[in-house]
mmCIF file of C-alpha atoms in Angstrom:
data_model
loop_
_atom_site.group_PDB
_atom_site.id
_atom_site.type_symbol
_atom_site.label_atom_id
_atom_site.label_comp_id
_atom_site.label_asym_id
_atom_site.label_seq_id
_atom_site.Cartn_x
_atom_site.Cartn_y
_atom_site.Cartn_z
ATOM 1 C CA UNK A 1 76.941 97.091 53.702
ATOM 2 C CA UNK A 2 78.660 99.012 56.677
ATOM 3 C CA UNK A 3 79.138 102.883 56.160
ATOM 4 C CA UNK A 4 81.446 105.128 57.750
ATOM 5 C CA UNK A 5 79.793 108.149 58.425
ATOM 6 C CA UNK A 6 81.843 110.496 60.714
ATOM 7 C CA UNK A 7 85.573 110.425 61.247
ATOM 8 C CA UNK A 8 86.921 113.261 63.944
ATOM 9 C CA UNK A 9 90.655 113.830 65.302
ATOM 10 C CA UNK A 10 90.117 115.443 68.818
ATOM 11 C CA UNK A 11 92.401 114.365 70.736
ATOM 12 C CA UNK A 12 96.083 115.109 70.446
ATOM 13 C CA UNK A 13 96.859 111.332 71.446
ATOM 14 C CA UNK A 14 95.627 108.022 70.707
ATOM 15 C CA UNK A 15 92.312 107.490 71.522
ATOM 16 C CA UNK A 16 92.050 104.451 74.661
ATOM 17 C CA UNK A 17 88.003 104.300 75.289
ATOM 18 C CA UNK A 18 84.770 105.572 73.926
ATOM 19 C CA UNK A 19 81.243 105.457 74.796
ATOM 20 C CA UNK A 20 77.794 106.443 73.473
ATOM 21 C CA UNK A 21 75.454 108.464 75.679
ATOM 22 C CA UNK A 22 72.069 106.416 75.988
ATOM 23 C CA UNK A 23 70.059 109.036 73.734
ATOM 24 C CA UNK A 24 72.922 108.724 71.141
ATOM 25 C CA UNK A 25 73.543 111.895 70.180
ATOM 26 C CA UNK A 26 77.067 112.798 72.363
ATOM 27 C CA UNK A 27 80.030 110.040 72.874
ATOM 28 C CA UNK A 28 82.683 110.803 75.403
ATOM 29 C CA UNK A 29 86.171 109.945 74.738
ATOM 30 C CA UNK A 30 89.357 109.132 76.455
ATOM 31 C CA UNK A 31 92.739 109.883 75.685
ATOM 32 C CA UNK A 32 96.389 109.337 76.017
ATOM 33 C CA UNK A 33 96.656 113.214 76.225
ATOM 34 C CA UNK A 34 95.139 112.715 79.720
ATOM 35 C CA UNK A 35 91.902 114.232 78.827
ATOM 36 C CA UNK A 36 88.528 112.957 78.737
ATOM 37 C CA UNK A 37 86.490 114.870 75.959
ATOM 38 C CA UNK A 38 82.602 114.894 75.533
ATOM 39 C CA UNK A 39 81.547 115.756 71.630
ATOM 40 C CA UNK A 40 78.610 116.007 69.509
ATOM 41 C CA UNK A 41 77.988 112.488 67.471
ATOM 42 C CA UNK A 42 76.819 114.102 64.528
ATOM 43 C CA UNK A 43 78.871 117.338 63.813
ATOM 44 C CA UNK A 44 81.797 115.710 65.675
ATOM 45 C CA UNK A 45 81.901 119.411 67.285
ATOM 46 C CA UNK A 46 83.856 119.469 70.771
ATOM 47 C CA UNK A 47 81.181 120.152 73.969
ATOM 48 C CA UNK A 48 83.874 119.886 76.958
ATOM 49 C CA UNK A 49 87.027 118.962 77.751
ATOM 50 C CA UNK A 50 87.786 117.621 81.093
ATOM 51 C CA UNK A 51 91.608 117.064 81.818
ATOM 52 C CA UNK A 52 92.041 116.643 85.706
ATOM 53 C CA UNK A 53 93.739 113.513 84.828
ATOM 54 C CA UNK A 54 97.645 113.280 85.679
ATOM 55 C CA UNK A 55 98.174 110.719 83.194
ATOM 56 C CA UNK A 56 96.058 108.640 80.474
ATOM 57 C CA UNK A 57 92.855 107.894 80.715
ATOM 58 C CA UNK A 58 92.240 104.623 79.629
ATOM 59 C CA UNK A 59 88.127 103.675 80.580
ATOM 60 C CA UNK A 60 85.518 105.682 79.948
ATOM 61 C CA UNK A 61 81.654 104.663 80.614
ATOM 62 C CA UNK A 62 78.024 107.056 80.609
ATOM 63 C CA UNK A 63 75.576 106.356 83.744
ATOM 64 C CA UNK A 64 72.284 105.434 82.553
ATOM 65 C CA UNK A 65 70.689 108.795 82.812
ATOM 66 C CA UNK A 66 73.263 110.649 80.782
ATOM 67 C CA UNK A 67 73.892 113.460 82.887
ATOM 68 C CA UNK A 68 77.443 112.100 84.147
ATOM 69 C CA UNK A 69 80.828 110.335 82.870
ATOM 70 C CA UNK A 70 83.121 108.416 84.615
ATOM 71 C CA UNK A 71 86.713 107.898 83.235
ATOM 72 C CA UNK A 72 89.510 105.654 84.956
ATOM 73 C CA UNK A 73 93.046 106.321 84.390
ATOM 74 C CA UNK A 74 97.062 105.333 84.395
ATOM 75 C CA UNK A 75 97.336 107.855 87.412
ATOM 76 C CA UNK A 76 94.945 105.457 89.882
ATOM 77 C CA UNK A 77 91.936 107.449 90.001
ATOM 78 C CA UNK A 78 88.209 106.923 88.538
ATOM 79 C CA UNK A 79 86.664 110.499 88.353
ATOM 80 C CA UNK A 80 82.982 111.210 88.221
ATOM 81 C CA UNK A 81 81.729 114.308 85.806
ATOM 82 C CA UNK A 82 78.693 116.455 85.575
ATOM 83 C CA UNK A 83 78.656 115.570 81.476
ATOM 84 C CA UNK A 84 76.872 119.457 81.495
ATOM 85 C CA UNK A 85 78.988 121.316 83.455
ATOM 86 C CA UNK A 86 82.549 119.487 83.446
ATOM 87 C CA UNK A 87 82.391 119.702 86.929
ATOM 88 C CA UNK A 88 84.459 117.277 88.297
ATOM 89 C CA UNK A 89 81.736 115.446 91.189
ATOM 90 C CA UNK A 90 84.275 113.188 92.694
ATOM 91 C CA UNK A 91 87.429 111.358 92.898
ATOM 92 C CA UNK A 92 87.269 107.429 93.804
ATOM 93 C CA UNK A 93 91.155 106.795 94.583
ATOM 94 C CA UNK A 94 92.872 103.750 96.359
ATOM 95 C CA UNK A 95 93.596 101.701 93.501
ATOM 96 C CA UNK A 96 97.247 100.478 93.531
ATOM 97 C CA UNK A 97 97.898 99.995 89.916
ATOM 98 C CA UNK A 98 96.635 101.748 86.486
ATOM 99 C CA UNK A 99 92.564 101.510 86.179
ATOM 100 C CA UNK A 100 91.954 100.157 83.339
ATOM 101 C CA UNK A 101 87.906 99.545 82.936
ATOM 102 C CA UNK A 102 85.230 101.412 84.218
ATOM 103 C CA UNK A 103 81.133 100.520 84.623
ATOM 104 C CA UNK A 104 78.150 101.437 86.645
ATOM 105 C CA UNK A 105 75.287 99.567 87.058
ATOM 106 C CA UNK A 106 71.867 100.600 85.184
ATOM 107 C CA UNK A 107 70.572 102.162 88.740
ATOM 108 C CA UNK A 108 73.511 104.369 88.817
ATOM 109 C CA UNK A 109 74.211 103.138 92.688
ATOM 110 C CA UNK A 110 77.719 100.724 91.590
ATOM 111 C CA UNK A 111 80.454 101.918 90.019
ATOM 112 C CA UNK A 112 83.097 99.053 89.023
ATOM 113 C CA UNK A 113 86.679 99.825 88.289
ATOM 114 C CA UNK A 114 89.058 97.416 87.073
ATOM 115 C CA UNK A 115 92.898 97.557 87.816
ATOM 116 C CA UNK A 116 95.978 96.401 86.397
ATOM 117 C CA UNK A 117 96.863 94.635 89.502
ATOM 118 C CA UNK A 118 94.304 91.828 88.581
ATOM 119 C CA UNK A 119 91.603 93.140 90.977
ATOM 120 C CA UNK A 120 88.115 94.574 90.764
ATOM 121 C CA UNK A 121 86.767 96.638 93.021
ATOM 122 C CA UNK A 122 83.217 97.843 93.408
ATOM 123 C CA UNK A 123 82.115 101.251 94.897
ATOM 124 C CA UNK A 124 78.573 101.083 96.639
ATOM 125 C CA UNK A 125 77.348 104.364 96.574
ATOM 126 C CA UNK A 126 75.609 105.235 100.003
ATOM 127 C CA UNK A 127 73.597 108.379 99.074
ATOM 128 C CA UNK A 128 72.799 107.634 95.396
ATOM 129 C CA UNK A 129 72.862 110.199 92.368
ATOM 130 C CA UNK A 130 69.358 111.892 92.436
ATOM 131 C CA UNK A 131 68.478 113.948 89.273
ATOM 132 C CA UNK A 132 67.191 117.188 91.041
ATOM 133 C CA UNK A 133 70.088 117.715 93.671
ATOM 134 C CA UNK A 134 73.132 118.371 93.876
ATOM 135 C CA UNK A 135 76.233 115.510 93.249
ATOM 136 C CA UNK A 136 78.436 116.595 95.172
ATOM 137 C CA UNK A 137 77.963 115.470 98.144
ATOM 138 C CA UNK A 138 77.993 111.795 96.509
ATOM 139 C CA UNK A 139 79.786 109.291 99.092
ATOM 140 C CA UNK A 140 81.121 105.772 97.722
ATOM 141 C CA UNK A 141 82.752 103.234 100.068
ATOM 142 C CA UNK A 142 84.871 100.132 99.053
ATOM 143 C CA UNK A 143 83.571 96.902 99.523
ATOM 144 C CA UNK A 144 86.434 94.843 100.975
ATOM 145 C CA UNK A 145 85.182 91.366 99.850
ATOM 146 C CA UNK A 146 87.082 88.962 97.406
ATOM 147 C CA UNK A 147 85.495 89.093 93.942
ATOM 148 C CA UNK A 148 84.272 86.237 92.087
ATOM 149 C CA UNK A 149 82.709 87.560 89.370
ATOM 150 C CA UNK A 150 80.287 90.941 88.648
ATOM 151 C CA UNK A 151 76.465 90.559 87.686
ATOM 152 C CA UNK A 152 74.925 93.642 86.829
ATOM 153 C CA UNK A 153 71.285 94.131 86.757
#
């Protein structure tokens, strides 16, 4: 039989998106309160709040190596996080509606945003995430094709 075994209020709002970090022990959170949070699984303590968000975030997702977030929100934007430092890496904006679903690809080097205007769009990352430098100067471009469907591998 299922078990519940932890049950937190964090947010201040309702609660739009979760995910598990790949080791399983942090889950980041998104919120109507237009925060993302990032919290310890098993004490349910909170670890950071990151609320650069003008409205609700409604997609969260972890990149593979669990050092960053990505959250996608009513106000347009996907946002990129160091998941240590809350350091917000960048901003991926030219979506014309509310984003409302978030992914990256296992290699870290897609990010996929889904918008409320029935499109997908897909950010190619030209100088990929590498663990031992610096994110910031992470560059994305839009890939201006139609979209038939998304394969991941």
């Amino acid at each position: 039989m299922d078990e519940l075994v932890q049950n937190f209020s964090i947010h201040k709002k309702w609660v739009s998106a979760v995910a598990v970090f790949p080791d399983g022990k942090k889950v980041v959170s998104g919120s109507g309160d237009d925060t993302v949070k990032i919290w310890d699984a098993e004490s349910g303590e909170e670890l950071r709040t990151l609320s650069v968000h003008s409205h609700s975030v409604r997609a969260v997702a972890v990149f593979a190596d669990g050092k960053r977030v990505m959250s996608g929100s009513y106000d347009g934007t996907v946002k990129i996080w160091d998941a240590e430092t809350g350091e917000e890496l960048r901003t991926l904006s030219g979506h014309s509606d509310w984003v409302r679903a978030v992914a990256v690809s296992a290699d870290g080097r897609k990010v996929v945003s889904g918008i409320a205007d029935n499109t997908v769009k897909i950010w190619k990352m030209i100088k990929y995430y590498v663990p031992t430098k610096r994110v910031s100067n992470l560059l994305l471009s839009a890939l201006n094709e139609d979209v038939v469907g998304i394969i991941m591998k």
